[in-house]
CSV table of C-alpha atoms and ligand atoms in Angstrom, one decimal:
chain,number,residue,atom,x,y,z
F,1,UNK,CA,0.0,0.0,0.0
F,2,UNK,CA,1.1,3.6,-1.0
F,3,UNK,CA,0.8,5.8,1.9
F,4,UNK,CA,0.2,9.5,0.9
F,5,UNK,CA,2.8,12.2,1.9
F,6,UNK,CA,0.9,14.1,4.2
F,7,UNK,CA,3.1,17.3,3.4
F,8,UNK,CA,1.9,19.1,-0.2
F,9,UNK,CA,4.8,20.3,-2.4
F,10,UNK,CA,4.5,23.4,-1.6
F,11,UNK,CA,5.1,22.8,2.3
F,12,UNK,CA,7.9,20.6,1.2
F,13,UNK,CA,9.6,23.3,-0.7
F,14,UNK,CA,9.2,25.7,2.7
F,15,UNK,CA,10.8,22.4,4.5
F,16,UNK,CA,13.7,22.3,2.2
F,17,UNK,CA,14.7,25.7,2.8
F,18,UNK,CA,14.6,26.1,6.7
F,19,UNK,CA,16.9,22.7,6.7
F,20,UNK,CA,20.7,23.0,6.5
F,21,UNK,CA,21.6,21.3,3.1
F,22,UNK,CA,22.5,17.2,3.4
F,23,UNK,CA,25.5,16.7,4.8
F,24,UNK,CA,28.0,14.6,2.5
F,25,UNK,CA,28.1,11.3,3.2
F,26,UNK,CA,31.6,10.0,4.4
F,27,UNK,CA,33.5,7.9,1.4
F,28,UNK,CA,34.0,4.6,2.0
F,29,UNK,CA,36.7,2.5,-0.2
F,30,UNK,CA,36.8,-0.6,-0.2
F,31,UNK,CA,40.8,-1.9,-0.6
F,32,UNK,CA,40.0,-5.3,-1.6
F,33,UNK,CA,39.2,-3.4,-5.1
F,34,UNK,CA,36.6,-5.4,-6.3
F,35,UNK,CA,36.3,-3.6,-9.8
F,36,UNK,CA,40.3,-4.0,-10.1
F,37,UNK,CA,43.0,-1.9,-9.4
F,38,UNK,CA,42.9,1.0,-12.0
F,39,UNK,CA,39.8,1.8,-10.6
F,40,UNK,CA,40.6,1.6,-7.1
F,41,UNK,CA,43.5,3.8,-7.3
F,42,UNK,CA,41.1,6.8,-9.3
F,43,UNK,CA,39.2,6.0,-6.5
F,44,UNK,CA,41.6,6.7,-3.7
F,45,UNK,CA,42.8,9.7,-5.8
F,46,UNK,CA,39.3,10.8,-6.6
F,47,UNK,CA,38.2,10.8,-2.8
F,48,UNK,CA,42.0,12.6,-1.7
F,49,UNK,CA,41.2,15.6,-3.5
F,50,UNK,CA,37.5,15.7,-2.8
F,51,UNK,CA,37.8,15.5,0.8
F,52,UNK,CA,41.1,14.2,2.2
F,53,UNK,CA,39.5,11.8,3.8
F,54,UNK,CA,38.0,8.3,3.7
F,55,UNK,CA,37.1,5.2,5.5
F,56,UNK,CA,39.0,2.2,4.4
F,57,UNK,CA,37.3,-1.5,4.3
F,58,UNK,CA,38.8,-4.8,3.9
F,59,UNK,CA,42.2,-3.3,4.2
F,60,UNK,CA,44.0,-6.3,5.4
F,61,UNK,CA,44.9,-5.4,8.7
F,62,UNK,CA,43.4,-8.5,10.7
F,63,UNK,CA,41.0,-6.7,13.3
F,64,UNK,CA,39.6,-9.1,16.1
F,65,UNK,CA,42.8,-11.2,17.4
F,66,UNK,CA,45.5,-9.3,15.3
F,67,UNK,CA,47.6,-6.4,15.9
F,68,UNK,CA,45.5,-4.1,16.9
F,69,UNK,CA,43.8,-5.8,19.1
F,70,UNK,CA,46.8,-6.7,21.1
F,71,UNK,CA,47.5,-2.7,20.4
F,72,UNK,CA,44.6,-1.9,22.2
F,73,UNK,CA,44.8,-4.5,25.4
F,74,UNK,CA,48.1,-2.5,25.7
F,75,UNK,CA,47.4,0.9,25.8
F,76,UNK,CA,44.0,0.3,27.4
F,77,UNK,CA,46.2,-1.4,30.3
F,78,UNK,CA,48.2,1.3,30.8
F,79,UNK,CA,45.6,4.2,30.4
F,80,UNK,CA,44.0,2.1,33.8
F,81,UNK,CA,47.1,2.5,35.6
F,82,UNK,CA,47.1,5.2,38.4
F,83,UNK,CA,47.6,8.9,37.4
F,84,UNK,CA,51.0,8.6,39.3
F,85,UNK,CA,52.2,5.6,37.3
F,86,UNK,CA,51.1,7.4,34.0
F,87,UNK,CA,52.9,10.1,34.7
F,88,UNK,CA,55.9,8.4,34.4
F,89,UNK,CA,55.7,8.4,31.0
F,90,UNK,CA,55.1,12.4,31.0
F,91,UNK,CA,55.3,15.2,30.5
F,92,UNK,CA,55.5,14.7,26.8
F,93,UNK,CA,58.6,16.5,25.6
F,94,UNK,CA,56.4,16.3,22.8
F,95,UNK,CA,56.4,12.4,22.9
F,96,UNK,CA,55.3,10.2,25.7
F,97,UNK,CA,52.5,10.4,28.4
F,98,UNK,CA,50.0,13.7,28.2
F,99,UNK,CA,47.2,14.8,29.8
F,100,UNK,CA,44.9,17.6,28.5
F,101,UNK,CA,47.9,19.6,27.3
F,102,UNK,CA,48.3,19.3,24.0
F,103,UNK,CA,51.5,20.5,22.0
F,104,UNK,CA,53.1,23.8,23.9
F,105,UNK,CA,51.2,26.6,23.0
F,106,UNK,CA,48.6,26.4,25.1
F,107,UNK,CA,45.9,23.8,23.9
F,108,UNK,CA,44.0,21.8,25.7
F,109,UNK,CA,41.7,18.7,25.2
F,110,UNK,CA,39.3,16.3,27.1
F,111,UNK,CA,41.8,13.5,26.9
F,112,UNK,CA,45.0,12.1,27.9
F,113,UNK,CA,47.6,10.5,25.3
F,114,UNK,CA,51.2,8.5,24.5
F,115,UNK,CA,53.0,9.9,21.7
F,116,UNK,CA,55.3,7.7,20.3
F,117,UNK,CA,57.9,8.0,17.7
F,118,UNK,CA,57.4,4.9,15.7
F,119,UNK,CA,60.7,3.7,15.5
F,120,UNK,CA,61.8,0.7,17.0
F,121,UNK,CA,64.8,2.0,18.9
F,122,UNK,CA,62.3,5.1,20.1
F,123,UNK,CA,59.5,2.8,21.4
F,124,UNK,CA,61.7,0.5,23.4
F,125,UNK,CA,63.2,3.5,25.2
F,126,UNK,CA,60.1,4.7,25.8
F,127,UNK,CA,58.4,1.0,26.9
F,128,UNK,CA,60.6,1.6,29.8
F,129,UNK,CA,57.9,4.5,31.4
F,130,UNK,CA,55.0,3.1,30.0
F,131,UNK,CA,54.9,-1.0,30.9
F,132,UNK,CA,57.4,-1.2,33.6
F,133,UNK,CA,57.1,-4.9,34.3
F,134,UNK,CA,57.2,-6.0,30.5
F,135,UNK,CA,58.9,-3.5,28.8
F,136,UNK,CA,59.6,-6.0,25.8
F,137,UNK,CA,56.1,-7.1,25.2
F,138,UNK,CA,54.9,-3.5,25.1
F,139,UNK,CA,57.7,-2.7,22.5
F,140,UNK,CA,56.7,-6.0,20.8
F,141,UNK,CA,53.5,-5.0,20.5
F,142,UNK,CA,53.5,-1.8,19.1
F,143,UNK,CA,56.4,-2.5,16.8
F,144,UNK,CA,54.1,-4.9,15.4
F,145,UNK,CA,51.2,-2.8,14.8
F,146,UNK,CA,53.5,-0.1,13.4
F,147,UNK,CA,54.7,-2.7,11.0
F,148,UNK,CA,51.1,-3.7,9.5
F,149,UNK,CA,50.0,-0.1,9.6
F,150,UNK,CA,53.0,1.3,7.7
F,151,UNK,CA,52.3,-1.7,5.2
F,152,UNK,CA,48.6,-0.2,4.4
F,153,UNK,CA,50.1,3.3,4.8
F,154,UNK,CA,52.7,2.1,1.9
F,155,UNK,CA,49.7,0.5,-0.5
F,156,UNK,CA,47.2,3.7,0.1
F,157,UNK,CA,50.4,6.1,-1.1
F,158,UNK,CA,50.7,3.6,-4.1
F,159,UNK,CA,47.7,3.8,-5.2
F,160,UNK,CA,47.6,7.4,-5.0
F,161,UNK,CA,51.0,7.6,-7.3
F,162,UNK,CA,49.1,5.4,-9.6
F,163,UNK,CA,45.9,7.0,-9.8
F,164,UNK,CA,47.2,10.5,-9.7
F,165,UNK,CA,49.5,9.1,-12.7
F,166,UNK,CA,53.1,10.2,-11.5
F,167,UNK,CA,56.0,9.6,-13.1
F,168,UNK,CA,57.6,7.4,-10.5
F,169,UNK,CA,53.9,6.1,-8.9
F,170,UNK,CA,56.0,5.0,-5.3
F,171,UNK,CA,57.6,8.4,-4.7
F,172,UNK,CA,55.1,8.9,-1.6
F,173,UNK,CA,55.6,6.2,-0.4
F,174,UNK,CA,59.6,5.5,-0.3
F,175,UNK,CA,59.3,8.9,1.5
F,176,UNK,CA,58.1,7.1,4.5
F,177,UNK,CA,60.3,3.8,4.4
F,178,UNK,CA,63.7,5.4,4.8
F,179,UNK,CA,64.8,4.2,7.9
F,180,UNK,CA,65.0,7.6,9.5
F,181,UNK,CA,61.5,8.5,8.8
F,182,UNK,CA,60.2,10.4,11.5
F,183,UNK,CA,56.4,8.8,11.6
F,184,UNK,CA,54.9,8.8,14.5
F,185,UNK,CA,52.1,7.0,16.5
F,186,UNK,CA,49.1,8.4,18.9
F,187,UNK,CA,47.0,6.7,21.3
F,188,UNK,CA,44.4,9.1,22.4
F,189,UNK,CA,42.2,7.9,25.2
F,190,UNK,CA,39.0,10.2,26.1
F,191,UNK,CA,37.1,9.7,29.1
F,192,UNK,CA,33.0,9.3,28.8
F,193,UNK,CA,31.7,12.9,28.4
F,194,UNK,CA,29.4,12.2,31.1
F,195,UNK,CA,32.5,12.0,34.1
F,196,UNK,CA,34.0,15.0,33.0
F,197,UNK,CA,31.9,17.0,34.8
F,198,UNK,CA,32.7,14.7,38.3
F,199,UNK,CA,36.4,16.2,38.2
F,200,UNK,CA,37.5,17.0,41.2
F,201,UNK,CA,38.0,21.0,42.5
F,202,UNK,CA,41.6,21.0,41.6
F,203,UNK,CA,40.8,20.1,38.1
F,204,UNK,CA,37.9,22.5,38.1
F,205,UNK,CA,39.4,25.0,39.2
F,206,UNK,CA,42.3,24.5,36.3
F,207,UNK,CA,40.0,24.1,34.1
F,208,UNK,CA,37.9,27.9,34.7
F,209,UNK,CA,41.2,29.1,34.2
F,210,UNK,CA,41.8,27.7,31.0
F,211,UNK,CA,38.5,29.0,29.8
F,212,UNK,CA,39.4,32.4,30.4
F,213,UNK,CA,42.6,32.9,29.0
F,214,UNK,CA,42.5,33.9,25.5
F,215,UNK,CA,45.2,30.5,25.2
F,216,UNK,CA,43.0,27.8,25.9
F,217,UNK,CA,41.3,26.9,22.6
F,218,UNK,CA,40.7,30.6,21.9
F,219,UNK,CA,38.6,30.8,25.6
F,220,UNK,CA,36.6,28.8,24.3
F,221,UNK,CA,36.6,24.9,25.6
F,222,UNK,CA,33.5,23.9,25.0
F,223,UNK,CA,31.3,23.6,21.8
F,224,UNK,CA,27.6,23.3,21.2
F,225,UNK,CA,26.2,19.5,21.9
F,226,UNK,CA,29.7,18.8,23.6
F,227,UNK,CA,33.4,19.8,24.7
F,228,UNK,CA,36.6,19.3,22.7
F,229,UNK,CA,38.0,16.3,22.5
F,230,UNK,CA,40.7,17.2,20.3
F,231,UNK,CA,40.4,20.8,18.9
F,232,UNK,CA,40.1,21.5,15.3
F,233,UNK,CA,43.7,21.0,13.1
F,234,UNK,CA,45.0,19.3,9.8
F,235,UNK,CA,47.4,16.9,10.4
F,236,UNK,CA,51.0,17.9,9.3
F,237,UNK,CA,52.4,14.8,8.0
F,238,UNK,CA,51.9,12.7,4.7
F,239,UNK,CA,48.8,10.1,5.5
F,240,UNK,CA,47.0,9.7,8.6
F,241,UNK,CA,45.6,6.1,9.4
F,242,UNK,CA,43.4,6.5,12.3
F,243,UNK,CA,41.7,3.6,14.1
F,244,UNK,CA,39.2,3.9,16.5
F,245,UNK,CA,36.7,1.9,18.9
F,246,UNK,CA,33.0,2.2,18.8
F,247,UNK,CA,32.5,5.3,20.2
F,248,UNK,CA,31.8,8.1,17.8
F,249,UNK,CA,33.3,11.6,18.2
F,250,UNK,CA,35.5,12.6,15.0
F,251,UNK,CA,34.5,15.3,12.7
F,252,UNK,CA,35.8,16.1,9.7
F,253,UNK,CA,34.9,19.7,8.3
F,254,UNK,CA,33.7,19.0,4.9
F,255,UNK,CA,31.8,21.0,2.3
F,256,UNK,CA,28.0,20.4,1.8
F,257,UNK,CA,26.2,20.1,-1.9
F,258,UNK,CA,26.3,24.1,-2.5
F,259,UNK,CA,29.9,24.3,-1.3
F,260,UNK,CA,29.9,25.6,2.2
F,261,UNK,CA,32.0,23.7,5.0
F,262,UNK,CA,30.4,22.1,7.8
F,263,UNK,CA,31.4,19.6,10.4
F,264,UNK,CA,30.3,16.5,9.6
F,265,UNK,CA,29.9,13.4,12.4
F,266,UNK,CA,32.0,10.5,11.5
F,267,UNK,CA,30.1,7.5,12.3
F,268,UNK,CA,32.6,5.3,14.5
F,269,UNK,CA,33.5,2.3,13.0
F,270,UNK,CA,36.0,-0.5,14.8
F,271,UNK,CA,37.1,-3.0,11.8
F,272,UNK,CA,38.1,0.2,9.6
F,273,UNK,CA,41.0,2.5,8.9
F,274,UNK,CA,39.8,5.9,8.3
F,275,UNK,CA,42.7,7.7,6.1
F,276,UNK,CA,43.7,11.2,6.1
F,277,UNK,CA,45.8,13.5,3.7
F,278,UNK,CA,48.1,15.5,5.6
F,279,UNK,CA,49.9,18.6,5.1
F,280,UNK,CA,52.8,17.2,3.2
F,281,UNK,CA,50.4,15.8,0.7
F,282,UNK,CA,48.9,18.8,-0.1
F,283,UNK,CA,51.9,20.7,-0.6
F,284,UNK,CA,53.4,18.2,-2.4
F,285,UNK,CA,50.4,17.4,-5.1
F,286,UNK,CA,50.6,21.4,-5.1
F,287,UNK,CA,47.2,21.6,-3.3
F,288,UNK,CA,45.5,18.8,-5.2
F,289,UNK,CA,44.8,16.7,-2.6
F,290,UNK,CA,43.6,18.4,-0.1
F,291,UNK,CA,44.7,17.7,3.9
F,292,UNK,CA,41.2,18.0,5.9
F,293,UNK,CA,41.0,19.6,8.9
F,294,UNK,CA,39.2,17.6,11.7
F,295,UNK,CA,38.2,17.6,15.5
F,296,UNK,CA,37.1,15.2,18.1
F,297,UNK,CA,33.9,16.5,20.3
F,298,UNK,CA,33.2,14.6,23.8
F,299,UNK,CA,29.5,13.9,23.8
F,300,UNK,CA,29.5,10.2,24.3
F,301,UNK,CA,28.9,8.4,27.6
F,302,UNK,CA,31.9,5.1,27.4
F,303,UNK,CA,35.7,5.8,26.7
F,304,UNK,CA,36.9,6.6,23.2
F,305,UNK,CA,39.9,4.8,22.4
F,306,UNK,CA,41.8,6.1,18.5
F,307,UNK,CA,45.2,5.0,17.4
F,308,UNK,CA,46.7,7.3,15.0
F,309,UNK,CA,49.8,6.6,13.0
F,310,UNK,CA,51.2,9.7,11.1
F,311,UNK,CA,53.3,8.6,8.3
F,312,UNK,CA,56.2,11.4,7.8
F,313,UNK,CA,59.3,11.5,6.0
F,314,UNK,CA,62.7,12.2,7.4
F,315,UNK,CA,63.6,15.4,8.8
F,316,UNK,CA,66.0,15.9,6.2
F,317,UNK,CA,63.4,15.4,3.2
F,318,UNK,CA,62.7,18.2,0.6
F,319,UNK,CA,59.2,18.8,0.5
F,320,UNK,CA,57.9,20.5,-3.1
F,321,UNK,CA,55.4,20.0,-5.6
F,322,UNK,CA,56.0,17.4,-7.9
F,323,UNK,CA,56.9,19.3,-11.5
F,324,UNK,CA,53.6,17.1,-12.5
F,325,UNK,CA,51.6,19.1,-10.5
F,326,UNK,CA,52.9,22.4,-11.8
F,327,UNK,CA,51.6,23.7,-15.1
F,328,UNK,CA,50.8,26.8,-16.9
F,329,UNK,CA,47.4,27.0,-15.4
F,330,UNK,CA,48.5,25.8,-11.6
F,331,UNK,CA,52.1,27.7,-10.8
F,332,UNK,CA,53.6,26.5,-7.5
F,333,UNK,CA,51.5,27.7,-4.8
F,334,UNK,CA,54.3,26.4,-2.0
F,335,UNK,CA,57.6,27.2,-1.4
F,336,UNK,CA,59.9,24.0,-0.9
F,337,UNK,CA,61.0,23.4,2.6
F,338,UNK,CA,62.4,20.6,4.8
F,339,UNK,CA,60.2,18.5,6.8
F,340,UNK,CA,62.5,19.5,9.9
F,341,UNK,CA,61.7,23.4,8.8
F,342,UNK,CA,57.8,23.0,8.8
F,343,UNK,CA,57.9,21.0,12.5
F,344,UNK,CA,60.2,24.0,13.8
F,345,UNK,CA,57.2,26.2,12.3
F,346,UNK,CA,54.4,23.4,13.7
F,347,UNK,CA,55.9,23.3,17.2
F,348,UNK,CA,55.6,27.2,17.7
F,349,UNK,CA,51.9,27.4,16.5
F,350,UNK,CA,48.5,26.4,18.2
F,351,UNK,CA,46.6,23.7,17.1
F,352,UNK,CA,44.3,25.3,15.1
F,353,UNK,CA,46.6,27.2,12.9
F,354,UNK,CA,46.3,26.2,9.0
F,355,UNK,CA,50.5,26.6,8.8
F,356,UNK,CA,50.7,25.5,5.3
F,357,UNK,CA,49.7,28.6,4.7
F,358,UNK,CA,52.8,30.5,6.4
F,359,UNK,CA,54.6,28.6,3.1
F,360,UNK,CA,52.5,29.6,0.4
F,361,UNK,CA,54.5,31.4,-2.4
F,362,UNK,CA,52.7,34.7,-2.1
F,363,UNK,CA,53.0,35.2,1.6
F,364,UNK,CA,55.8,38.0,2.7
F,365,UNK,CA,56.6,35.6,5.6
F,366,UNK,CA,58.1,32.7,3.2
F,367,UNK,CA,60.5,31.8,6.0
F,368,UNK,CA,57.7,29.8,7.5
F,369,UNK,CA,58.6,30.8,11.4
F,370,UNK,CA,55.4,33.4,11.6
F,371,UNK,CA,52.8,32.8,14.4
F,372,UNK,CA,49.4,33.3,13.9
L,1,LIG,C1,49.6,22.2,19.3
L,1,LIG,C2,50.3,21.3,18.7
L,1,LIG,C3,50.2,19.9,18.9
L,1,LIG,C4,50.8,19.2,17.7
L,1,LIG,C5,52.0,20.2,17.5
L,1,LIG,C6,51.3,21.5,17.5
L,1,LIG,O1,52.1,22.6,17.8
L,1,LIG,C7,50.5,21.8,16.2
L,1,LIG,C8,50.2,20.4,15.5
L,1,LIG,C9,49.8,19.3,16.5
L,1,LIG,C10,49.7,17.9,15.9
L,1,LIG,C11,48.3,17.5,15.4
L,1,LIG,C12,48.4,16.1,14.8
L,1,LIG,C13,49.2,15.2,15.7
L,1,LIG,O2,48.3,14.8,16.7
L,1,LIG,C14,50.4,15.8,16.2
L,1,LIG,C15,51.3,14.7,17.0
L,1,LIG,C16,51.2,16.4,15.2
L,1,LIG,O3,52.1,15.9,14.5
L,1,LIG,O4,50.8,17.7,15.0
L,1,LIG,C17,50.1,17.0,17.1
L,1,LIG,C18,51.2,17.8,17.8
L,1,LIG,C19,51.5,17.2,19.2
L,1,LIG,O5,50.5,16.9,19.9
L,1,LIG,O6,52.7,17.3,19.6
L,2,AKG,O1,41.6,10.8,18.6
L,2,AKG,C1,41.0,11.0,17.5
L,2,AKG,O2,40.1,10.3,17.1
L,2,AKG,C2,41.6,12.0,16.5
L,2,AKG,C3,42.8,12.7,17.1
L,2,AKG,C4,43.6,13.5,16.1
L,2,AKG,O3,43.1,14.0,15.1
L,2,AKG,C5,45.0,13.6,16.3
L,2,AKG,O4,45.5,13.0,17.3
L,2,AKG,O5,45.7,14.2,15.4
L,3,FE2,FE1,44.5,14.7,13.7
């Protein structure tokens, strides 16, 4: 049976124009490429300079008793630890054991992190602090997981040198298989939304003060329908593969059907990778791809768990457009700099700031070391 619409076309047409326009829908791709290869990799390429961001299925990182799993028992271990064992691994110098603080400009977030450098040498140093009766098993374990994502990282940057039809299609990613690449990886941990509130007066009272200096998130720590997670930033590297568990909470800002950016709710997903084009990618494609810019709100009433590894090339590497990606009708819009210049220029800004900019070819400020 047909059942009438009980609104007339007229009414509709009202409807339609007090509602915000649909969001877009988050792109999914599926790595097993089921319509072959060629295809997948326009796909990847396709969705990179679209958004900068997709969710990656069938990706052959083994989910339930694999890596990541074990990745997670880990971490989740040692986020139940005591504050004063925790802290151990702290402050973060920027790597090892944070909480709130982010970066050292004066950012702060409803969460508390390890930030590793994803080198084997780095992570057993660090194993020491973090899992003091097993150092080694720690260190196993996240060398591991480091190993498998780096693997997808490596096929993903393939596919884009493929689909965006360079000259040399594995240029990305050989950037970030030297052996002094300078990747890194993130466990965030954010508590449920609804025990932030149950902090005790010393935390309170920290946290009043961070909402009224002009440095904590711009005064401002909250946000409608939640607080802030993880304020709003790109990431600066090459690819992002973040992993989370089933609590939702990542936004990417993306543009609706008429154009105009909006924050859009990522819908969580445990057995998938969702990929992000960083900084490096951007400048390097000459602004083709495009390295979104995305946040994490607390509204959620269980623990968020996300695993980021940030795939980055050696200090030392030259970052410029690729002469593909410069013709008559799109000059250079970046000046070339070293990976180790544009972290020196990170490291002094606040999470918010867009600091590809600082490098574009028309700003005064080419050196790059400009705050906002
Ligand atoms: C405020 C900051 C934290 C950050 C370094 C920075 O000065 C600006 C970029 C931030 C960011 C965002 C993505 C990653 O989480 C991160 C590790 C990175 O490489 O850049 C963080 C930095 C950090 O937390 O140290
Ligand atoms: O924790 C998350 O889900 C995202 C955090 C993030 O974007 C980051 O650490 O750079
Ligand atoms: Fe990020």
């Amino acid at each position: 049976m047909v059942v009438p619409s009980a609104t007339t076309p007229a009414r509709q047409e009202t409807v339609a124009l007090l509602l915000p326009p649909p969001s877009p829908a988050i792109p999914t791709v599926d790595m097993s490429a089921p319509r072959g290869r060629g295809a997948l990799s326009r796909q990847v390429a396709r969705v990179c300079a679209e958004q900068g961001f997709f969710r990656a299925v069938n990706h052959g990182v083994p989910m339930p008793a694999g890596p990541a799993a074990r990745l997670d028992a880990a971490t989740s271990a040692f986020f139940a630890l005591p504050a004063h064992d925790k802290q151990r691994a702290g402050p973060p110098s920027p790597l090892g054991y944070g909480c709130r603080s982010i970066g050292f400009n004066g950012d702060v977030g409803e969460l508390e992190y390890l930030l590793l450098h994803a080198n084997p040498a780095a992570v057993a140093h660090r194993a020491a602090s973090i899992n003091t009766s097993d150092p080694s098993r720690f260190s196993s374990v996240v060398n591991e997981y480091v190993e498998a994502v780096k693997q997808l990282a490596c096929d993903i940057l393939d596919l884009l040198g493929e689909g965006l039809g360079l000259k040399d299609p594995r240029f990305f990613s050989k950037l970030i298989t030297e052996t002094d690449s300078d990747s890194l990886l993130r466990i965030n941990h954010y508590p449920p939304s609804c025990t932030i509130h149950k902090l005790d007066h010393d935390d309170k009272c920290k946290l009043k003060r961070i909402a009224r200096t002009k440095a904590g998130n711009g005064g401002n720590p909250t946000v409608v329908g939640g607080r802030i997670g993880f304020g709003e930033h790109s990431d600066p590297q090459i690819l992002s593969l973040l992993r989370a568990n089933d609590v939702d909470g990542l936004q990417v800002l993306l543009p609706d059907v008429e154009g105009k950016d909006g924050w859009v709710q990522v819908p969580a997903d445990s057995s998938a990778f969702f990929v992000n084009v960083g900084d490096l990618l951007q400048a390097l494609t000459n602004g083709l791809l495009v390295s979104v810019r995305h946040r994490v709100i607390a509204t959620a009433c269980r623990p968020r768990l996300s695993t980021i590894y940030f795939a980055a090339p050696p200090l030392h590497a030259r970052i410029s457009a690729l002469p593909e990606m410069v013709t008559a009708g799109t000059p250079r819009r970046y000046r070339s700099f070293t990976w180790a210049e544009y972290k020196k220029a990170m490291y002094s800004l606040r999470l918010s700031h867009s600091r590809l900019e600082l490098f574009h070819v028309d700003d005064d400020n080419s050196d790059g070391s400009k705050g906002k």
